[in-house]
XYZ file of C-alpha atoms in Angstrom:
708
model
C 0.087 -0.077 0.077
C 1.141 3.476 -0.754
C -1.351 5.197 1.712
C -2.199 7.676 -1.303
C -5.450 8.032 -2.845
C -5.919 6.738 -6.323
C -9.414 8.036 -6.999
C -12.035 10.265 -5.505
C -15.587 11.209 -5.664
C -16.557 15.040 -5.674
C -19.771 16.781 -4.627
C -21.239 20.297 -4.099
C -19.627 22.912 -6.126
C -17.147 21.183 -8.019
C -14.716 23.210 -10.367
C -12.149 21.894 -13.050
C -9.693 25.021 -14.031
C -7.251 24.837 -16.812
C -5.836 27.373 -19.207
C -8.267 28.642 -21.206
C -11.176 26.583 -19.655
C -13.398 26.398 -16.438
C -15.930 23.282 -15.864
C -18.414 23.596 -12.874
C -20.702 20.882 -11.840
C -22.730 19.353 -8.975
C -20.847 15.955 -8.701
C -17.313 14.907 -10.090
C -14.734 11.857 -10.176
C -11.237 11.999 -10.539
C -8.609 9.249 -11.149
C -5.119 11.058 -9.420
C -2.961 8.698 -11.344
C -4.438 9.025 -14.716
C -5.612 12.853 -14.084
C -8.761 11.618 -16.019
C -11.720 13.764 -14.481
C -15.579 13.355 -14.948
C -18.166 15.877 -14.155
C -21.875 15.682 -13.965
C -24.793 18.238 -14.560
C -22.966 21.537 -15.093
C -21.485 24.572 -17.103
C -18.274 25.261 -19.115
C -16.646 28.125 -20.118
C -13.626 28.226 -22.895
C -11.698 31.333 -24.063
C -9.848 31.408 -27.373
C -7.984 34.414 -29.038
C -8.721 36.072 -32.554
C -7.947 38.980 -34.760
C -10.671 41.025 -32.981
C -9.652 39.908 -29.498
C -10.865 37.141 -27.185
C -13.962 34.961 -28.059
C -15.867 33.258 -25.023
C -17.676 30.048 -25.332
C -20.357 29.018 -23.193
C -22.305 26.042 -22.450
C -24.302 23.329 -20.827
C -23.880 19.690 -20.319
C -25.290 16.622 -18.878
C -21.763 15.042 -18.164
C -18.040 15.797 -19.302
C -15.063 13.644 -19.583
C -11.499 15.233 -19.119
C -9.356 12.722 -20.610
C -5.396 12.359 -20.047
C -4.600 14.886 -22.648
C -7.047 17.370 -21.421
C -9.556 16.805 -24.330
C -13.126 17.500 -23.154
C -15.867 15.177 -24.202
C -19.702 16.568 -23.307
C -22.917 14.628 -23.805
C -26.087 16.472 -24.268
C -24.436 19.764 -24.229
C -25.231 22.877 -25.607
C -22.229 25.478 -27.295
C -22.588 29.291 -27.942
C -20.339 32.401 -28.311
C -23.220 34.017 -26.287
C -23.166 34.897 -22.528
C -25.459 32.847 -20.332
C -27.866 35.457 -20.125
C -28.377 35.917 -23.969
C -30.118 32.865 -25.884
C -29.353 34.688 -29.559
C -28.055 31.312 -30.723
C -26.693 27.800 -29.722
C -25.825 24.372 -30.945
C -27.519 21.451 -29.162
C -25.646 18.190 -29.530
C -25.863 14.735 -28.500
C -21.828 14.526 -28.198
C -19.424 17.631 -28.129
C -15.813 17.062 -28.157
C -13.463 20.011 -27.466
C -9.801 19.961 -28.039
C -7.723 22.740 -27.133
C -4.564 21.069 -28.209
C -5.518 20.972 -31.790
C -7.821 23.921 -31.848
C -10.918 21.565 -32.943
C -14.294 21.027 -31.884
C -16.526 18.261 -33.253
C -20.286 17.764 -32.714
C -22.861 14.799 -33.591
C -26.328 15.301 -33.830
C -26.235 19.121 -33.648
C -28.988 21.359 -34.173
C -28.488 25.068 -34.534
C -31.085 27.323 -32.446
C -32.044 31.011 -33.235
C -33.513 31.934 -29.863
C -35.527 28.718 -29.311
C -36.455 27.889 -32.784
C -34.479 25.131 -34.457
C -33.093 26.039 -37.981
C -30.199 23.469 -38.818
C -29.589 19.744 -38.310
C -26.209 18.332 -39.090
C -25.401 14.570 -38.274
C -21.692 15.720 -37.743
C -20.019 19.115 -37.623
C -16.099 19.957 -37.169
C -15.132 23.466 -36.239
C -12.260 25.706 -35.200
C -12.145 26.733 -31.361
C -9.208 29.194 -31.894
C -7.267 30.850 -34.618
C -5.588 28.011 -36.157
C -6.167 27.209 -39.802
C -8.120 23.864 -40.413
C -8.705 21.938 -43.464
C -12.424 21.680 -44.398
C -15.264 23.515 -46.082
C -15.886 27.037 -45.076
C -19.541 28.662 -44.928
C -21.094 28.567 -48.122
C -22.363 32.129 -49.496
C -25.300 32.846 -51.872
C -25.612 36.292 -53.896
C -27.378 37.880 -56.401
C -26.546 40.780 -59.136
C -28.343 41.781 -62.202
C -25.391 41.062 -64.133
C -24.434 37.227 -63.220
C -27.868 36.235 -61.867
C -28.293 34.171 -58.533
C -24.941 33.037 -57.259
C -23.634 30.069 -54.989
C -20.133 30.112 -53.600
C -18.825 26.855 -51.807
C -15.218 27.040 -50.632
C -12.894 24.449 -49.217
C -9.970 25.325 -47.378
C -6.727 23.115 -47.452
C -4.197 24.100 -44.722
C -1.155 22.128 -46.469
C 1.431 23.289 -44.209
C 2.141 25.933 -41.771
C 3.631 28.040 -44.665
C 1.128 27.234 -47.354
C -2.466 26.409 -47.975
C -4.993 26.407 -50.862
C -8.789 27.238 -51.317
C -10.782 25.636 -53.893
C -14.118 27.554 -54.625
C -16.691 26.349 -56.906
C -18.977 29.330 -57.789
C -22.219 28.832 -59.452
C -24.123 31.426 -61.282
C -27.478 31.076 -62.601
C -26.476 33.428 -65.872
C -22.833 31.628 -66.943
C -22.798 28.146 -64.884
C -19.908 26.802 -62.673
C -16.562 28.937 -62.184
C -13.714 27.045 -60.424
C -11.733 29.439 -58.570
C -8.484 28.112 -56.788
C -6.132 30.236 -54.836
C -2.873 28.702 -53.576
C -0.705 31.024 -51.102
C 3.073 30.093 -49.667
C 5.219 32.001 -47.481
C 9.024 30.891 -47.275
C 11.864 32.632 -45.450
C 12.736 34.729 -48.580
C 9.550 34.731 -50.496
C 5.934 35.299 -50.502
C 3.250 35.000 -53.095
C -0.016 33.497 -54.530
C -1.193 31.801 -57.655
C -4.890 32.070 -59.018
C -6.213 29.914 -61.512
C -10.025 30.485 -62.752
C -11.495 27.999 -65.115
C -15.455 27.793 -66.515
C -16.500 25.367 -68.918
C -19.303 26.123 -71.455
C -20.034 30.013 -70.285
C -23.925 30.140 -71.004
C -24.025 34.135 -70.829
C -20.874 34.339 -72.938
C -22.181 32.206 -75.523
C -25.399 34.183 -75.758
C -23.260 37.504 -75.944
C -21.263 36.195 -79.005
C -24.830 35.058 -80.735
C -26.603 38.482 -79.920
C -23.367 40.521 -80.748
C -23.335 38.811 -84.399
C -26.522 40.411 -85.485
C -25.903 43.832 -84.112
C -22.472 44.615 -85.163
C -20.567 44.729 -88.765
C -18.598 41.648 -89.493
C -15.792 43.748 -90.451
C -15.509 44.873 -86.860
C -12.243 43.733 -85.210
C -13.681 43.305 -81.890
C -16.537 41.442 -82.991
C -14.347 38.757 -84.879
C -11.989 38.297 -81.613
C -15.288 38.079 -79.643
C -16.340 35.322 -82.274
C -13.124 33.365 -82.037
C -13.191 33.372 -78.408
C -14.110 29.914 -76.722
C -16.980 29.505 -74.302
C -14.421 27.602 -72.052
C -12.868 30.645 -70.512
C -10.223 30.857 -67.961
C -7.914 33.442 -66.109
C -4.453 33.003 -64.509
C -2.782 35.608 -62.004
C 0.642 34.957 -60.179
C 2.592 37.339 -57.803
C 5.716 36.718 -55.982
C 8.208 38.970 -53.973
C 11.626 37.759 -53.199
C 14.186 39.464 -51.081
C 17.413 37.470 -51.717
C 19.800 39.624 -49.337
C 20.253 42.995 -48.324
C 20.738 44.272 -51.942
C 18.919 41.975 -54.121
C 15.050 41.470 -54.758
C 12.534 40.616 -57.246
C 8.938 41.385 -57.757
C 6.690 38.985 -59.875
C 3.045 40.016 -61.509
C 1.748 37.914 -64.011
C -1.848 38.157 -65.393
C -3.637 36.557 -68.592
C -7.496 36.002 -69.318
C -8.872 34.343 -72.182
C -11.010 36.657 -73.379
C -11.803 40.208 -73.526
C -14.696 40.300 -71.301
C -13.434 37.885 -68.724
C -12.899 40.593 -65.928
C -16.049 42.396 -66.825
C -18.098 39.352 -65.902
C -15.984 37.873 -63.164
C -13.341 40.499 -61.976
C -10.721 39.022 -59.447
C -7.706 40.826 -61.314
C -6.435 44.321 -60.979
C -5.588 46.254 -64.119
C -3.485 49.351 -65.103
C -6.531 50.906 -66.660
C -9.964 49.241 -67.501
C -8.367 48.051 -70.711
C -4.929 47.207 -70.151
C -4.212 43.859 -68.058
C -0.360 44.143 -67.080
C 2.339 41.528 -66.440
C 5.723 42.629 -65.336
C 8.862 41.059 -63.473
C 11.339 43.393 -62.062
C 15.095 42.449 -60.666
C 16.260 45.308 -58.183
C 19.643 45.894 -56.673
C 20.153 48.603 -54.069
C 23.527 49.679 -52.792
C 25.087 52.663 -51.126
C 25.850 54.175 -54.635
C 24.073 52.088 -57.221
C 20.808 51.434 -58.097
C 19.818 48.727 -60.886
C 16.486 47.602 -62.349
C 15.766 44.763 -64.858
C 12.073 44.606 -65.947
C 10.093 42.742 -68.556
C 6.573 44.345 -68.831
C 3.702 43.684 -71.235
C 0.130 44.356 -71.614
C -2.529 42.415 -72.694
C -5.283 44.928 -74.497
C -8.812 44.027 -73.816
C -10.942 45.053 -76.814
C -14.649 45.206 -75.992
C -17.275 46.103 -78.449
C -18.145 49.870 -78.183
C -14.952 50.905 -76.773
C -11.573 52.084 -78.294
C -8.923 50.568 -76.477
C -5.337 51.659 -77.555
C -2.497 48.783 -77.342
C 0.346 49.484 -75.043
C 3.998 48.995 -75.548
C 5.748 46.090 -74.023
C 9.346 46.479 -72.446
C 11.232 43.810 -73.539
C 13.546 44.450 -71.512
C 14.014 47.697 -69.615
C 17.651 48.109 -68.045
C 18.061 51.260 -65.477
C 21.364 51.754 -63.766
C 21.505 54.779 -61.513
C 24.628 56.067 -59.755
C 24.642 58.756 -57.111
C 27.868 60.062 -55.413
C 27.190 62.661 -53.027
C 29.698 64.736 -50.903
C 32.667 64.433 -53.532
C 35.705 67.264 -53.750
C 34.465 70.807 -53.406
C 31.117 69.722 -52.145
C 30.051 68.361 -55.555
C 27.368 65.626 -56.056
C 27.530 63.460 -59.326
C 24.808 61.372 -60.829
C 24.250 59.478 -63.568
C 20.896 57.744 -65.011
C 21.653 55.076 -67.557
C 18.530 53.544 -69.346
C 18.059 50.865 -72.028
C 14.533 49.832 -73.092
C 13.409 47.821 -76.468
C 9.705 48.277 -77.053
C 7.524 45.949 -78.857
C 3.966 45.018 -79.280
C 2.400 42.226 -81.487
C -1.101 43.474 -80.765
C -0.938 46.861 -82.853
C -2.158 44.856 -86.186
C -5.518 44.783 -84.315
C -8.433 46.210 -86.326
C -5.792 47.358 -89.151
C -5.043 46.364 -92.298
C -1.503 44.691 -92.763
C 0.286 47.474 -95.165
C 2.973 50.246 -94.601
C 0.547 53.040 -93.367
C -1.085 50.906 -90.351
C 2.502 50.050 -89.076
C 3.556 51.148 -85.467
C 7.084 51.662 -84.977
C 8.961 49.333 -82.410
C 12.975 49.386 -81.301
C 15.347 50.240 -78.736
C 16.039 53.538 -76.690
C 19.165 54.311 -74.884
C 19.187 57.545 -72.612
C 22.223 58.641 -70.717
C 22.171 61.321 -68.371
C 25.039 62.581 -66.518
C 24.674 65.625 -63.966
C 26.610 67.487 -61.443
C 25.262 69.557 -58.733
C 26.598 71.836 -56.024
C 24.025 71.490 -53.033
C 24.740 74.296 -50.442
C 22.703 74.577 -47.122
C 22.949 76.904 -44.420
C 20.303 76.246 -42.062
C 18.170 78.983 -42.860
C 18.979 79.000 -46.741
C 19.767 76.707 -49.495
C 21.231 76.783 -53.028
C 21.441 73.792 -55.144
C 22.408 74.629 -59.176
C 22.396 71.452 -61.152
C 23.764 70.877 -64.894
C 22.523 67.647 -66.645
C 23.052 66.483 -69.999
C 20.281 64.172 -71.507
C 21.404 62.044 -74.591
C 18.951 59.830 -75.956
C 19.462 57.542 -78.738
C 16.647 55.366 -80.891
C 16.974 52.274 -83.523
C 13.548 51.957 -84.867
C 11.995 49.046 -87.157
C 8.748 48.417 -88.555
C 8.197 52.353 -89.782
C 5.134 53.517 -91.193
C 5.209 55.144 -94.491
C 3.630 58.368 -93.648
C 5.477 59.270 -90.385
C 8.656 61.416 -90.543
C 10.525 58.536 -88.161
C 13.789 57.483 -89.242
C 15.963 54.138 -88.331
C 18.571 55.834 -86.227
C 17.617 58.893 -84.249
C 19.680 61.047 -81.748
C 18.814 63.714 -79.325
C 21.221 65.720 -76.896
C 20.068 68.327 -74.738
C 21.671 70.046 -71.830
C 19.476 70.977 -68.855
C 20.163 73.707 -66.376
C 18.078 74.150 -62.985
C 18.756 76.343 -60.071
C 16.715 75.623 -57.026
C 16.997 77.912 -54.365
C 14.969 78.793 -51.000
C 15.063 80.269 -47.436
C 13.337 79.276 -44.159
C 12.021 81.336 -41.817
C 10.588 80.055 -38.526
C 8.905 81.755 -35.332
C 7.111 80.680 -32.275
C 3.200 81.443 -32.177
C 0.310 80.613 -30.132
C -3.043 80.076 -31.965
C -6.471 78.709 -29.731
C -4.472 77.809 -26.695
C -1.602 75.882 -28.717
C 1.987 76.457 -29.241
C 3.239 76.340 -32.734
C 6.403 77.056 -34.823
C 5.254 78.773 -38.010
C 7.645 78.488 -40.950
C 7.658 80.681 -44.115
C 9.744 79.243 -47.039
C 9.971 81.247 -50.136
C 11.189 79.184 -53.088
C 12.624 80.202 -56.469
C 13.294 77.369 -59.272
C 15.007 78.373 -62.545
C 15.001 75.988 -65.325
C 16.077 75.966 -68.969
C 16.141 73.484 -71.678
C 16.515 74.435 -75.190
C 13.978 74.139 -77.962
C 14.497 71.221 -80.203
C 12.428 69.807 -82.763
C 11.342 66.113 -81.265
C 8.433 65.412 -84.072
C 10.650 62.636 -85.497
C 10.671 60.612 -82.392
C 7.794 58.132 -81.780
C 6.096 58.422 -78.418
C 6.263 55.020 -76.735
C 5.561 55.669 -73.180
C 5.424 59.647 -72.997
C 2.391 61.929 -72.250
C 1.884 65.227 -70.730
C 1.935 65.080 -67.006
C -0.746 66.497 -64.729
C 0.241 70.272 -63.754
C 0.210 70.378 -60.016
C 1.965 72.225 -57.111
C 4.715 69.416 -57.158
C 5.181 69.910 -60.750
C 6.503 73.593 -60.548
C 9.909 72.334 -59.546
C 10.296 69.180 -62.357
C 12.751 69.513 -64.989
C 10.653 67.692 -67.449
C 6.756 68.233 -67.949
C 6.422 64.974 -69.583
C 5.751 61.646 -68.031
C 8.815 60.113 -69.788
C 11.822 60.714 -72.333
C 10.215 60.662 -75.442
C 9.756 64.275 -75.420
C 11.675 66.741 -73.167
C 9.948 69.918 -72.622
C 11.436 73.107 -73.682
C 11.813 75.874 -71.003
C 13.404 79.216 -70.384
C 11.225 79.607 -66.992
C 11.285 80.910 -63.071
C 8.949 79.153 -60.744
C 8.256 81.066 -57.677
C 6.314 79.407 -54.781
C 5.907 80.204 -50.996
C 5.130 77.649 -48.297
C 4.231 77.933 -44.451
C 3.660 75.423 -42.223
C 2.401 74.967 -38.635
C 4.463 72.601 -36.535
C 3.552 71.421 -32.986
C 5.903 72.840 -30.735
C 5.882 69.864 -28.210
C 5.859 67.239 -30.990
C 7.055 68.604 -34.037
C 4.047 67.076 -36.038
C 3.000 69.167 -38.957
C -0.510 70.635 -38.394
C -1.208 72.570 -41.376
C 0.992 73.409 -44.829
C -0.257 76.193 -47.109
C 1.463 76.399 -50.341
C 1.044 78.511 -53.485
C 3.302 78.970 -56.417
C 3.249 80.084 -60.313
C 5.634 79.507 -63.367
C 6.674 82.689 -65.115
C 7.991 81.751 -68.701
C 10.313 83.847 -70.479
C 9.446 82.020 -73.817
C 6.204 79.921 -74.318
C 6.353 76.075 -74.724
C 6.604 74.714 -78.060
C 7.154 71.141 -77.399
C 4.074 68.962 -77.613
C 3.053 65.239 -77.787
C -0.112 66.101 -79.743
C -2.693 68.831 -80.459
C -4.547 68.038 -77.497
C -1.419 68.162 -75.134
C -0.742 71.793 -76.708
C -4.247 72.857 -75.554
C -3.851 71.072 -72.291
C -0.438 73.029 -71.648
C -1.298 76.804 -70.511
C 1.882 77.901 -71.290
C 1.815 77.225 -74.696
C -0.402 79.901 -75.174
C 0.503 82.337 -72.194
C 3.720 83.104 -70.409
C 2.158 82.863 -66.842
C 0.766 79.684 -65.701
C -1.918 78.852 -63.642
C -1.897 79.602 -60.105
C -1.210 76.349 -58.078
C -1.872 75.657 -54.607
C -1.954 72.909 -51.943
C -3.376 72.533 -48.594
C -3.053 70.010 -45.803
C -4.864 70.664 -42.509
C -4.774 68.393 -39.756
C -7.572 69.891 -38.092
C -7.334 67.460 -34.999
C -6.703 63.688 -34.329
C -9.629 62.738 -36.257
C -10.045 65.167 -39.062
C -8.008 66.293 -42.171
C -8.412 68.094 -45.179
C -5.965 67.955 -48.106
C -6.460 69.912 -51.371
C -4.485 70.638 -54.796
C -5.984 73.843 -56.622
C -4.983 75.667 -59.753
C -6.719 78.836 -60.928
C -6.203 80.096 -64.141
C -5.896 84.106 -64.152
C -6.353 84.360 -67.718
C -9.844 83.048 -68.103
C -10.379 83.641 -64.304
C -11.446 80.300 -63.896
C -10.760 77.132 -61.788
C -8.211 74.901 -63.854
C -8.317 71.775 -61.669
C -8.865 70.708 -58.044
C -8.481 67.646 -56.138
C -9.986 67.986 -52.359
C -10.656 65.497 -49.731
C -12.045 65.749 -46.149
C -11.748 62.571 -44.090
C -12.992 62.118 -40.487
C -11.840 58.914 -38.787
C -12.085 58.471 -34.756
C -12.046 54.864 -35.180
C -13.352 52.032 -37.497
C -17.169 52.648 -36.559
C -16.755 56.306 -37.304
C -15.725 57.222 -40.730
C -16.743 60.062 -43.111
C -14.995 60.566 -46.563
C -15.915 63.298 -48.875
C -13.809 63.797 -52.266
C -14.256 66.169 -54.913
C -12.140 65.966 -58.134
C -12.057 68.451 -61.152
C -10.093 69.175 -64.325
C -11.033 71.231 -67.176
C -11.497 68.944 -70.123
C -10.469 65.767 -68.451
C -13.066 63.465 -69.466
C -14.952 62.715 -72.343
C -18.738 61.832 -72.798
C -20.890 60.620 -76.200
C -17.348 61.481 -77.993
C -17.423 65.104 -76.555
C -14.379 66.525 -74.310
C -16.105 67.611 -71.188
C -14.606 68.617 -67.827
C -13.807 65.833 -65.073
C -16.343 67.073 -62.423
C -16.999 64.204 -60.017
C -17.844 64.376 -56.142
C -17.640 60.951 -53.773
C -18.944 60.817 -50.252
C -18.638 57.307 -48.281
C -19.216 56.756 -44.826
C -19.358 54.208 -41.999
C -20.774 55.355 -38.822
C -22.272 53.763 -35.598
C -25.663 55.243 -34.902
C -26.591 53.576 -31.426
C -25.198 50.612 -29.422
C -24.916 47.811 -32.165
C -26.068 49.498 -35.023
C -23.932 50.941 -37.808
C -24.968 52.292 -41.426
C -22.661 52.156 -44.460
C -22.676 54.136 -47.618
C -21.308 55.430 -50.766
C -22.262 57.861 -53.444
C -20.052 58.647 -56.265
C -21.789 61.061 -58.814
C -20.259 62.270 -62.335
C -21.381 66.274 -62.326
C -20.479 66.388 -66.148
C -22.754 63.186 -66.912
C -25.216 64.209 -64.599
C -25.269 60.561 -63.687
C -23.984 58.438 -60.682
C -21.406 55.668 -61.078
C -21.812 53.739 -57.599
C -24.936 53.903 -55.458
C -24.316 51.829 -51.947
C -26.296 51.562 -48.691
C -26.321 49.195 -46.003
C -26.779 48.412 -42.541
C -25.122 46.462 -39.681
C -25.539 44.675 -36.494
C -23.097 43.527 -34.383
C -22.947 42.165 -30.700
C -20.876 40.040 -28.527
C -21.773 36.955 -30.160
C -23.530 37.183 -33.706
C -23.717 40.230 -36.256
C -25.933 40.378 -39.654
C -25.253 42.908 -42.743
C -27.661 44.144 -45.336
C -26.026 45.901 -48.344
C -27.749 47.052 -51.588
C -25.542 48.741 -54.388
C -25.595 49.779 -58.218
C -22.378 49.820 -60.002
C -21.977 51.310 -63.184
C -20.208 48.867 -65.760
C -20.658 50.122 -69.250
C -22.789 52.795 -71.176
C -26.315 52.986 -69.664
C -25.471 49.536 -67.791
C -25.746 49.118 -64.319
C -25.176 45.829 -61.938
C -27.638 45.566 -59.141
C -26.130 43.669 -56.218
C -27.648 42.819 -52.960
C -25.925 41.133 -49.833
C -27.398 39.717 -46.725
C -24.754 38.010 -44.193
C -25.109 36.520 -40.782
C -22.201 35.738 -38.479
C -22.488 33.515 -35.533
C -19.091 34.281 -33.483
C -17.168 31.403 -33.134
C -18.335 29.534 -35.849
C -18.491 31.541 -38.753
C -20.670 33.655 -41.622
C -23.205 32.560 -44.198
C -25.734 34.250 -45.869
C -26.816 36.026 -49.263
C -23.423 37.484 -50.958
C -20.268 38.403 -49.407
C -20.038 42.365 -49.663
C -16.722 42.781 -47.774
C -14.660 43.565 -50.782
C -17.216 46.063 -52.184
C -17.120 47.757 -48.882
C -13.409 47.899 -48.328
C -12.991 49.389 -52.127
C -15.930 52.034 -51.536
C -15.326 53.396 -48.084
C -11.666 54.274 -47.136
C -10.675 53.049 -43.714
C -13.631 50.383 -43.666
C -12.462 47.213 -41.882
C -14.713 44.053 -42.754
C -14.940 42.626 -39.367
C -17.161 39.821 -40.963
C -13.828 38.722 -42.697
C -11.644 38.767 -39.386
C -13.608 36.464 -37.285
C -12.674 32.795 -35.940
C -14.551 30.285 -38.322
């Protein structure tokens, strides 16, 4: 005999406490050697972490067995994440097993009750009880849109390894059929990435589109011919990867392809450079102390839908950039050199054109060598930075059209001289009970570039940049180097900032500036560019201003404005107000205007758009959502969105209705109803999470961040 107890019976208020769980009962039994415990007629409480904090699980049971590994097996038990005083929902099961070591719960003969009403029965259910990923079916989603009809999503998640997983989702649409969507994600010590594959066999709606279009459009329409040649078996491919090889070398891969011009219109899922340009790109980067290197391969798939005028983009096969910077050299000089080689090509330029000389588009290589030397001088309250650079650009071209002045070999060498200078004054000031440091920063920027005829150079990747406050200090008004803008001008600007005297945080920035040209601009990329550049007509530019105002911790305002003194009219503005105290109190107001910045019915009109979005908690657990994007030039709206959410400690529900503009006079009406039982998962009529996060800046989709 050991004189030790091997077993014992317990009665009264029996309590079992272990990390993350508490079990209470009236009677119990314990085996001291095996640590097996049984408790009758009681309650249990489990806690688990989630992305939104701790989730609590409660329940009652007839009896419970705690085995040697700490696994709880409960008989005739209930299970809910609601508090014991809240009967919003619960599962009632004949057997419930909760394993904290694996983070898994299983139930047999389980019935889901909403209040006291049974709504779902399952003979077996397996569910997570913590944040660890589990292989199995996720909650299905049902949806509806006027474009795709009724939809059913049934995702199956595969936790293949700690560093990679896969989600296969059959997506049924009453208009199209079944789309198989597969997303594989991975992470290694050096890389992260994902591979997305979509496939649908015999798309019904796409087949109907081809039949209807054949009778509505001319047989000579190139877009119609491409549509008719497209298969009803449709697919999409997308692959992204980022790798950091070491402290200096990294790569970034983004590859995308769709089987036809309408796939993204019908299904989305892949981001585009523009609405009609699907880009693919591979970058290899080097970052050193003095040298930076980029190797890039970039191509575009142009999407030619009917009733659209899509322009093909040049591919870069390849682009090689080598940039060297050597500051603080002898006599305080800084040396720089920018070297670039690009080969521009595109096989799609024959789209809609006959194969003859007049329809050719030039292809070929461009080499740009741009050495520079500057003498940056800084005296604390003043700076002076004179800079001289030479831009040497050389082209070797093929496939030249007959009606353009291009040559097979072109060279252009231009000097660029600029002098940047400024003063910085500051003083201490007291405004509305707060201490600030106010600065006054006048700045002068002189730029000289000689006028050289460049009409014999093709436009591979160059356009006129948008004019704003920052462009007052650029050495080239064009987006790339197929055109180097002539200039003999002086930019004058002044900026004032208010800095918090205690923290140094910027509370207000106000800047205003203007360009005074000693000679009008001559170099343009097109007739429209000449019209868009005010300095081709006048020697004084519009007045450009910027405002950044952090009214408080919650409010901020930003605005870029230009005003034309010659017409005494607004030239452009981009103004936004944001209020964000937390994720449940968000207001966004954006207004954009650009003179002659949009087109409507083949006419040039002003871009004139307003967008108002909000997510606001009204009372206790209720939150309203909305977005309204209205085009004032068209007198029509691009987006209508309204929704409401109810969210308490153990369940949530969301209603959303939206109308999204797709094409001319075409809207896609979408409706969503989502339920969330916290600790179990979400289900319902569609998933509005992606739409809401895209439409309401700052909105957090709590339905996507729950333990499921």
